[in-house]
Each structure stands twice: as C-alpha cells, then as structure tokens.
PDB file of C-alpha atoms and ligand atoms in Angstrom:
ATOM      1  CA  MET G 236     177.422  62.292   2.348  1.00  0.00           C
ATOM      2  CA  GLN G 237     176.177  61.046   5.743  1.00  0.00           C
ATOM      3  CA  ASP G 238     177.704  57.644   4.936  1.00  0.00           C
ATOM      4  CA  ARG G 239     181.199  59.186   5.007  1.00  0.00           C
ATOM      5  CA  ASN G 240     181.157  59.115   8.845  1.00  0.00           C
ATOM      6  CA  TYR G 241     180.864  55.320   8.697  1.00  0.00           C
ATOM      7  CA  MET G 242     183.601  54.885   6.072  1.00  0.00           C
ATOM      8  CA  PRO G 243     186.848  55.653   7.926  1.00  0.00           C
ATOM      9  CA  TYR G 244     189.114  53.776   5.500  1.00  0.00           C
ATOM     10  CA  THR G 245     187.638  55.496   2.433  1.00  0.00           C
ATOM     11  CA  ASP G 246     187.899  58.850   4.195  1.00  0.00           C
ATOM     12  CA  ALA G 247     191.530  58.122   5.092  1.00  0.00           C
ATOM     13  CA  VAL G 248     192.337  57.130   1.471  1.00  0.00           C
ATOM     14  CA  LEU G 249     190.805  60.368   0.145  1.00  0.00           C
ATOM     15  CA  HIS G 250     192.743  62.454   2.679  1.00  0.00           C
ATOM     16  CA  GLU G 251     195.937  60.584   1.842  1.00  0.00           C
ATOM     17  CA  ILE G 252     195.436  61.151  -1.902  1.00  0.00           C
ATOM     18  CA  GLN G 253     195.095  64.882  -1.296  1.00  0.00           C
ATOM     19  CA  ARG G 254     198.093  64.934   1.056  1.00  0.00           C
ATOM     20  CA  TYR G 255     200.287  62.820  -1.186  1.00  0.00           C
ATOM     21  CA  ILE G 256     199.594  64.540  -4.525  1.00  0.00           C
ATOM     22  CA  ASP G 257     200.074  67.986  -2.934  1.00  0.00           C
ATOM     23  CA  LEU G 258     198.107  69.463  -5.854  1.00  0.00           C
ATOM     24  CA  ILE G 259     198.729  73.099  -4.946  1.00  0.00           C
ATOM     25  CA  PRO G 260     202.104  73.298  -3.207  1.00  0.00           C
ATOM     26  CA  SER G 261     201.840  76.946  -2.059  1.00  0.00           C
ATOM     27  CA  SER G 262     199.198  79.439  -1.032  1.00  0.00           C
ATOM     28  CA  LEU G 263     198.477  82.504  -3.160  1.00  0.00           C
ATOM     29  CA  PRO G 264     200.600  85.536  -2.228  1.00  0.00           C
ATOM     30  CA  HIS G 265     199.205  87.460   0.764  1.00  0.00           C
ATOM     31  CA  ALA G 266     200.433  90.773   2.186  1.00  0.00           C
ATOM     32  CA  VAL G 267     201.256  91.247   5.865  1.00  0.00           C
ATOM     33  CA  THR G 268     198.877  93.911   7.265  1.00  0.00           C
ATOM     34  CA  CYS G 269     201.219  95.136  10.038  1.00  0.00           C
ATOM     35  CA  ASP G 270     204.849  94.718  11.102  1.00  0.00           C
ATOM     36  CA  MET G 271     205.210  91.310  12.681  1.00  0.00           C
ATOM     37  CA  LYS G 272     207.844  89.026  14.189  1.00  0.00           C
ATOM     38  CA  PHE G 273     207.986  85.392  13.145  1.00  0.00           C
ATOM     39  CA  ARG G 274     210.649  83.007  14.484  1.00  0.00           C
ATOM     40  CA  GLY G 275     212.960  85.924  15.189  1.00  0.00           C
ATOM     41  CA  TYR G 276     212.507  87.560  11.777  1.00  0.00           C
ATOM     42  CA  LEU G 277     210.861  90.951  11.337  1.00  0.00           C
ATOM     43  CA  ILE G 278     208.342  90.882   8.469  1.00  0.00           C
ATOM     44  CA  PRO G 279     207.493  94.536   7.651  1.00  0.00           C
ATOM     45  CA  LYS G 280     203.919  95.620   6.819  1.00  0.00           C
ATOM     46  CA  GLY G 281     203.115  95.132   3.127  1.00  0.00           C
ATOM     47  CA  THR G 282     205.556  92.244   2.579  1.00  0.00           C
ATOM     48  CA  SER G 283     204.190  89.505   0.303  1.00  0.00           C
ATOM     49  CA  VAL G 284     204.146  86.109   1.968  1.00  0.00           C
ATOM     50  CA  ILE G 285     203.634  82.745   0.256  1.00  0.00           C
ATOM     51  CA  ALA G 286     203.076  79.799   2.592  1.00  0.00           C
ATOM     52  CA  SER G 287     204.516  76.403   1.664  1.00  0.00           C
ATOM     53  CA  LEU G 288     201.673  73.882   1.966  1.00  0.00           C
ATOM     54  CA  THR G 289     204.086  71.084   0.991  1.00  0.00           C
ATOM     55  CA  SER G 290     206.097  71.669   4.164  1.00  0.00           C
ATOM     56  CA  VAL G 291     202.975  70.882   6.215  1.00  0.00           C
ATOM     57  CA  LEU G 292     201.593  68.017   4.093  1.00  0.00           C
ATOM     58  CA  TYR G 293     205.030  66.356   4.041  1.00  0.00           C
ATOM     59  CA  ASP G 294     205.899  67.011   7.709  1.00  0.00           C
ATOM     60  CA  ASP G 295     207.645  63.818   8.788  1.00  0.00           C
ATOM     61  CA  LYS G 296     206.720  64.109  12.482  1.00  0.00           C
ATOM     62  CA  GLU G 297     203.001  64.221  11.686  1.00  0.00           C
ATOM     63  CA  PHE G 298     203.192  61.840   8.707  1.00  0.00           C
ATOM     64  CA  PRO G 299     206.026  59.287   9.139  1.00  0.00           C
ATOM     65  CA  ASN G 300     207.549  58.397   5.717  1.00  0.00           C
ATOM     66  CA  PRO G 301     205.701  61.266   4.020  1.00  0.00           C
ATOM     67  CA  GLU G 302     206.990  60.238   0.556  1.00  0.00           C
ATOM     68  CA  ARG G 303     205.046  56.991   0.893  1.00  0.00           C
ATOM     69  CA  PHE G 304     201.323  56.757   0.047  1.00  0.00           C
ATOM     70  CA  ASP G 305     199.820  55.322   3.224  1.00  0.00           C
ATOM     71  CA  PRO G 306     196.177  55.761   4.346  1.00  0.00           C
ATOM     72  CA  ASN G 307     197.352  54.869   7.877  1.00  0.00           C
ATOM     73  CA  HIS G 308     198.509  58.490   8.101  1.00  0.00           C
ATOM     74  CA  PHE G 309     194.807  59.213   8.786  1.00  0.00           C
ATOM     75  CA  LEU G 310     193.819  56.141  10.830  1.00  0.00           C
ATOM     76  CA  ASP G 311     194.335  55.386  14.524  1.00  0.00           C
ATOM     77  CA  GLU G 312     195.292  51.966  15.938  1.00  0.00           C
ATOM     78  CA  SER G 313     191.652  50.839  16.031  1.00  0.00           C
ATOM     79  CA  GLY G 314     191.055  51.783  12.384  1.00  0.00           C
ATOM     80  CA  LYS G 315     189.056  54.933  13.203  1.00  0.00           C
ATOM     81  CA  PHE G 316     189.544  58.032  11.082  1.00  0.00           C
ATOM     82  CA  LYS G 317     192.187  60.307  12.649  1.00  0.00           C
ATOM     83  CA  LYS G 318     191.912  64.029  11.951  1.00  0.00           C
ATOM     84  CA  SER G 319     195.152  65.901  11.424  1.00  0.00           C
ATOM     85  CA  ASP G 320     195.829  69.598  12.005  1.00  0.00           C
ATOM     86  CA  TYR G 321     198.438  69.240   9.240  1.00  0.00           C
ATOM     87  CA  PHE G 322     195.878  68.483   6.511  1.00  0.00           C
ATOM     88  CA  PHE G 323     196.276  71.731   4.582  1.00  0.00           C
ATOM     89  CA  PRO G 324     195.643  71.069   0.855  1.00  0.00           C
ATOM     90  CA  PHE G 325     193.168  73.961   0.852  1.00  0.00           C
ATOM     91  CA  SER G 326     195.520  76.222   2.855  1.00  0.00           C
ATOM     92  CA  THR G 327     194.306  77.841   6.087  1.00  0.00           C
ATOM     93  CA  GLY G 328     193.288  81.166   7.623  1.00  0.00           C
ATOM     94  CA  LYS G 329     190.986  83.880   6.346  1.00  0.00           C
ATOM     95  CA  ARG G 330     191.879  83.272   2.694  1.00  0.00           C
ATOM     96  CA  ILE G 331     191.472  79.492   2.799  1.00  0.00           C
ATOM     97  CA  CYS G 332     190.044  78.036  -0.447  1.00  0.00           C
ATOM     98  CA  VAL G 333     186.374  79.015  -0.657  1.00  0.00           C
ATOM     99  CA  GLY G 334     185.640  75.865  -2.680  1.00  0.00           C
ATOM    100  CA  GLU G 335     186.854  73.455   0.037  1.00  0.00           C
ATOM    101  CA  GLY G 336     183.384  72.148   0.991  1.00  0.00           C
ATOM    102  CA  LEU G 337     182.322  71.678  -2.633  1.00  0.00           C
ATOM    103  CA  ALA G 338     185.624  70.062  -3.622  1.00  0.00           C
ATOM    104  CA  ARG G 339     185.574  67.621  -0.697  1.00  0.00           C
ATOM    105  CA  THR G 340     181.961  66.652  -1.385  1.00  0.00           C
ATOM    106  CA  GLU G 341     182.691  66.065  -5.069  1.00  0.00           C
ATOM    107  CA  ILE G 342     185.845  64.067  -4.415  1.00  0.00           C
ATOM    108  CA  PHE G 343     183.952  61.752  -2.019  1.00  0.00           C
ATOM    109  CA  LEU G 344     180.839  61.309  -4.210  1.00  0.00           C
ATOM    110  CA  PHE G 345     182.739  60.901  -7.507  1.00  0.00           C
ATOM    111  CA  LEU G 346     185.252  58.391  -6.197  1.00  0.00           C
ATOM    112  CA  THR G 347     182.793  56.263  -4.211  1.00  0.00           C
ATOM    113  CA  THR G 348     180.314  56.216  -7.127  1.00  0.00           C
ATOM    114  CA  ILE G 349     183.079  55.133  -9.520  1.00  0.00           C
ATOM    115  CA  LEU G 350     184.267  52.394  -7.151  1.00  0.00           C
ATOM    116  CA  GLN G 351     180.718  51.143  -6.542  1.00  0.00           C
ATOM    117  CA  ASN G 352     180.017  50.825 -10.271  1.00  0.00           C
ATOM    118  CA  PHE G 353     183.303  49.908 -11.942  1.00  0.00           C
ATOM    119  CA  LYS G 354     186.256  47.640 -11.554  1.00  0.00           C
ATOM    120  CA  LEU G 355     189.380  49.615 -12.458  1.00  0.00           C
ATOM    121  CA  LYS G 356     192.137  47.997 -14.482  1.00  0.00           C
ATOM    122  CA  SER G 357     195.459  49.574 -15.351  1.00  0.00           C
ATOM    123  CA  LEU G 358     196.681  49.264 -18.967  1.00  0.00           C
ATOM    124  CA  VAL G 359     200.277  49.055 -17.797  1.00  0.00           C
ATOM    125  CA  ASP G 360     201.932  46.876 -15.194  1.00  0.00           C
ATOM    126  CA  LEU G 361     201.448  48.523 -11.771  1.00  0.00           C
ATOM    127  CA  LYS G 362     205.178  48.415 -11.098  1.00  0.00           C
ATOM    128  CA  ASP G 363     205.743  50.640 -14.161  1.00  0.00           C
ATOM    129  CA  LEU G 364     203.452  53.363 -12.799  1.00  0.00           C
ATOM    130  CA  HIS G 365     205.095  56.584 -11.660  1.00  0.00           C
ATOM    131  CA  THR G 366     203.446  59.291  -9.591  1.00  0.00           C
ATOM    132  CA  THR G 367     206.115  61.999  -9.851  1.00  0.00           C
ATOM    133  CA  PRO G 368     204.373  65.209 -11.023  1.00  0.00           C
ATOM    134  CA  VAL G 369     205.114  66.291 -14.599  1.00  0.00           C
ATOM    135  CA  ALA G 370     205.070  70.006 -13.759  1.00  0.00           C
ATOM    136  CA  ASN G 371     205.763  71.528 -10.405  1.00  0.00           C
ATOM    137  CA  GLY G 372     204.861  75.194 -10.257  1.00  0.00           C
ATOM    138  CA  PHE G 373     201.610  76.632  -8.986  1.00  0.00           C
ATOM    139  CA  ILE G 374     199.953  73.250  -9.614  1.00  0.00           C
ATOM    140  CA  SER G 375     201.651  69.886  -9.226  1.00  0.00           C
ATOM    141  CA  VAL G 376     200.199  68.021 -12.234  1.00  0.00           C
ATOM    142  CA  PRO G 377     200.063  64.237 -11.893  1.00  0.00           C
ATOM    143  CA  PRO G 378     201.348  62.277 -14.931  1.00  0.00           C
ATOM    144  CA  LYS G 379     198.807  61.072 -17.534  1.00  0.00           C
ATOM    145  CA  PHE G 380     197.563  57.562 -16.937  1.00  0.00           C
ATOM    146  CA  GLN G 381     195.161  55.306 -18.815  1.00  0.00           C
ATOM    147  CA  MET G 382     192.905  52.687 -17.247  1.00  0.00           C
ATOM    148  CA  CYS G 383     189.831  50.640 -18.091  1.00  0.00           C
ATOM    149  CA  PHE G 384     186.528  51.203 -16.320  1.00  0.00           C
ATOM    150  CA  ILE G 385     184.838  47.794 -16.368  1.00  0.00           C
ATOM    151  CA  PRO G 386     181.145  47.972 -15.367  1.00  0.00           C
ATOM    152  CA  ILE G 387     180.337  45.724 -12.416  1.00  0.00           C
TER     153      ILE G 387
HETATM  154  C1  HEM F 493     190.875  69.736  -4.883  1.00  0.00           C
HETATM  155  C2  HEM F 493     190.372  70.934  -5.183  1.00  0.00           C
HETATM  156  C3  HEM F 493     190.945  72.249  -4.674  1.00  0.00           C
HETATM  157  C4  HEM F 493     192.125  72.525  -4.026  1.00  0.00           C
HETATM  158  C5  HEM F 493     193.241  71.549  -3.599  1.00  0.00           C
HETATM  159  C6  HEM F 493     192.146  73.966  -3.794  1.00  0.00           C
HETATM  160  C7  HEM F 493     193.177  74.636  -3.145  1.00  0.00           C
HETATM  161  C8  HEM F 493     193.241  76.013  -2.990  1.00  0.00           C
HETATM  162  C9  HEM F 493     194.341  76.726  -2.383  1.00  0.00           C
HETATM  163  C10 HEM F 493     195.608  76.075  -1.812  1.00  0.00           C
HETATM  164  C11 HEM F 493     194.043  78.039  -2.419  1.00  0.00           C
HETATM  165  C12 HEM F 493     194.944  79.192  -1.923  1.00  0.00           C
HETATM  166  C13 HEM F 493     194.531  79.648  -0.516  1.00  0.00           C
HETATM  167  C14 HEM F 493     195.530  80.650   0.045  1.00  0.00           C
HETATM  168  O1  HEM F 493     196.032  81.490  -0.697  1.00  0.00           O
HETATM  169  O2  HEM F 493     195.822  80.603   1.260  1.00  0.00           O
HETATM  170  C15 HEM F 493     192.748  78.200  -3.043  1.00  0.00           C
HETATM  171  C16 HEM F 493     192.100  79.395  -3.239  1.00  0.00           C
HETATM  172  C17 HEM F 493     190.866  79.510  -3.825  1.00  0.00           C
HETATM  173  N1  HEM F 493     190.054  78.480  -4.281  1.00  0.00           N
HETATM  174 FE1  HEM F 493     190.483  76.506  -4.227  1.00  0.00          FE
HETATM  175  N2  HEM F 493     191.000  74.510  -4.294  1.00  0.00           N
HETATM  176  C18 HEM F 493     190.222  73.504  -4.831  1.00  0.00           C
HETATM  177  C19 HEM F 493     188.966  73.634  -5.402  1.00  0.00           C
HETATM  178  C20 HEM F 493     188.268  74.812  -5.523  1.00  0.00           C
HETATM  179  C21 HEM F 493     186.901  74.925  -6.022  1.00  0.00           C
HETATM  180  C22 HEM F 493     186.012  73.734  -6.461  1.00  0.00           C
HETATM  181  C23 HEM F 493     186.597  76.257  -6.005  1.00  0.00           C
HETATM  182  C24 HEM F 493     185.333  76.961  -6.409  1.00  0.00           C
HETATM  183  C25 HEM F 493     184.142  76.399  -6.431  1.00  0.00           C
HETATM  184  C26 HEM F 493     187.759  76.973  -5.494  1.00  0.00           C
HETATM  185  C27 HEM F 493     187.842  78.339  -5.338  1.00  0.00           C
HETATM  186  C28 HEM F 493     188.905  79.025  -4.800  1.00  0.00           C
HETATM  187  C29 HEM F 493     188.980  80.488  -4.669  1.00  0.00           C
HETATM  188  C30 HEM F 493     187.904  81.501  -5.125  1.00  0.00           C
HETATM  189  C31 HEM F 493     190.198  80.802  -4.044  1.00  0.00           C
HETATM  190  C32 HEM F 493     190.733  82.162  -3.647  1.00  0.00           C
HETATM  191  C33 HEM F 493     190.288  82.464  -2.204  1.00  0.00           C
HETATM  192  C34 HEM F 493     190.797  83.802  -1.686  1.00  0.00           C
HETATM  193  O3  HEM F 493     191.831  84.285  -2.173  1.00  0.00           O
HETATM  194  O4  HEM F 493     190.180  84.356  -0.760  1.00  0.00           O
HETATM  195  N3  HEM F 493     188.736  76.071  -5.211  1.00  0.00           N
HETATM  196  N4  HEM F 493     192.281  76.926  -3.391  1.00  0.00           N
END
C-alpha cells in the first residue's frame, strides 16, 4: 500500500474509474435532525433527504467533460496526483461508507496485482465496447464484459 504514494497515474486511474462508473448514484436516505435552511428552502425536522452523489462526481467545473473517462481529472500539470474535494463515491459526513478504507485498499491491491501478472485482452473490438450502465437505480451496474487474462 505504501507504493501507492509513488504511483500517481495508477492512483488517478483508480479514482477516475470510481468517479466515472458512479457505482452508487445516491446516498442512503437520512433524516434532518432539526429545521434547517438550505439555498433558501426550509427543510423541516424529520424530512428524509437523499443526496445525489452523481451531481458531485459529474460536476463539470471540477471535472471538465465529466462524461469522458480521463485520468487527468486527478492529475496536475506536472503529473502529480491531484486530490479533489468532489471525489464522493463513498458519500460524505457522519454516515459516510464505513467500508471506504477496506474498499480502496482492495481496489488498489486487486487491480495492481492483476496488471502486474496478466496482459488483458478484450474478446470484442474495443470500439464496440459500451460503458452505459444496464440498470440505474440504487446501484449503477456496468454491462457484462468478457476478456482474456493472459499470464505474463
Ligand atoms: C467500491 C465499494 C463501495 C462503495 C462505492 C460504497 C459506497 C457507499 C455509499 C455511497 C454509502 C451510503 C452513504 C450515505 O448514505 O451517505 C455506503 C454505506 C455503507 N457502506 Fe459502502 N461502499 C463500498 C464498499 C463497502 C464495503 C467493502 C463495506 C463493508 C466492509 C461497506 C459498508 C457500508 C455500510 C455498513 C454502510 C452504511 C453506513 C451508515 O449508514 O452509517 N461498503 N457505501
């Protein structure tokens, strides 16, 4: 895991995958604990609120051309990893995903181990690949895709 600090491009690709696939588009419902004002609206105590994570992950001021997969969204001009306050795939606040640390560790270790040991080959022409989710409710499920893992 310590190596991640020296792998800005890999880190940026992993962040961009999570931003782009927008796996969980909204938070779970949470109730407002007291009357509050938000952008001129009164939200009374007890109201259920569901935050749109997509609206943050696809914010076009923070991520120009958000519909495009581009690791540069997380890299600065000198190629260093650039943190973003808009990276919210695990939501935010007191009820943020409790599995965030575990999930991020697994994503890094699984993907780097796969890439270090296999060459990946698509079974279909890359231009025929589509990334539009097949279901878009609580979870945005990516379409099924077959590829060969060729040992290096
Ligand atoms: C890529 C993987 C994952 C993503 C994108 C993800 C995302 C999320 C999101 C968006 C929420 C809703 C937070 C909110 O309502 O504001 C959540 C809640 C939660 N997640 Fe994850 N999660 C992931 C993996 C995991 C793992 C590996 C675990 C357990 C080991 C886990 C356990 C939980 C639990 C228990 C909650 C409910 C937290 C609460 O309501 O206080 N998640 N997750």
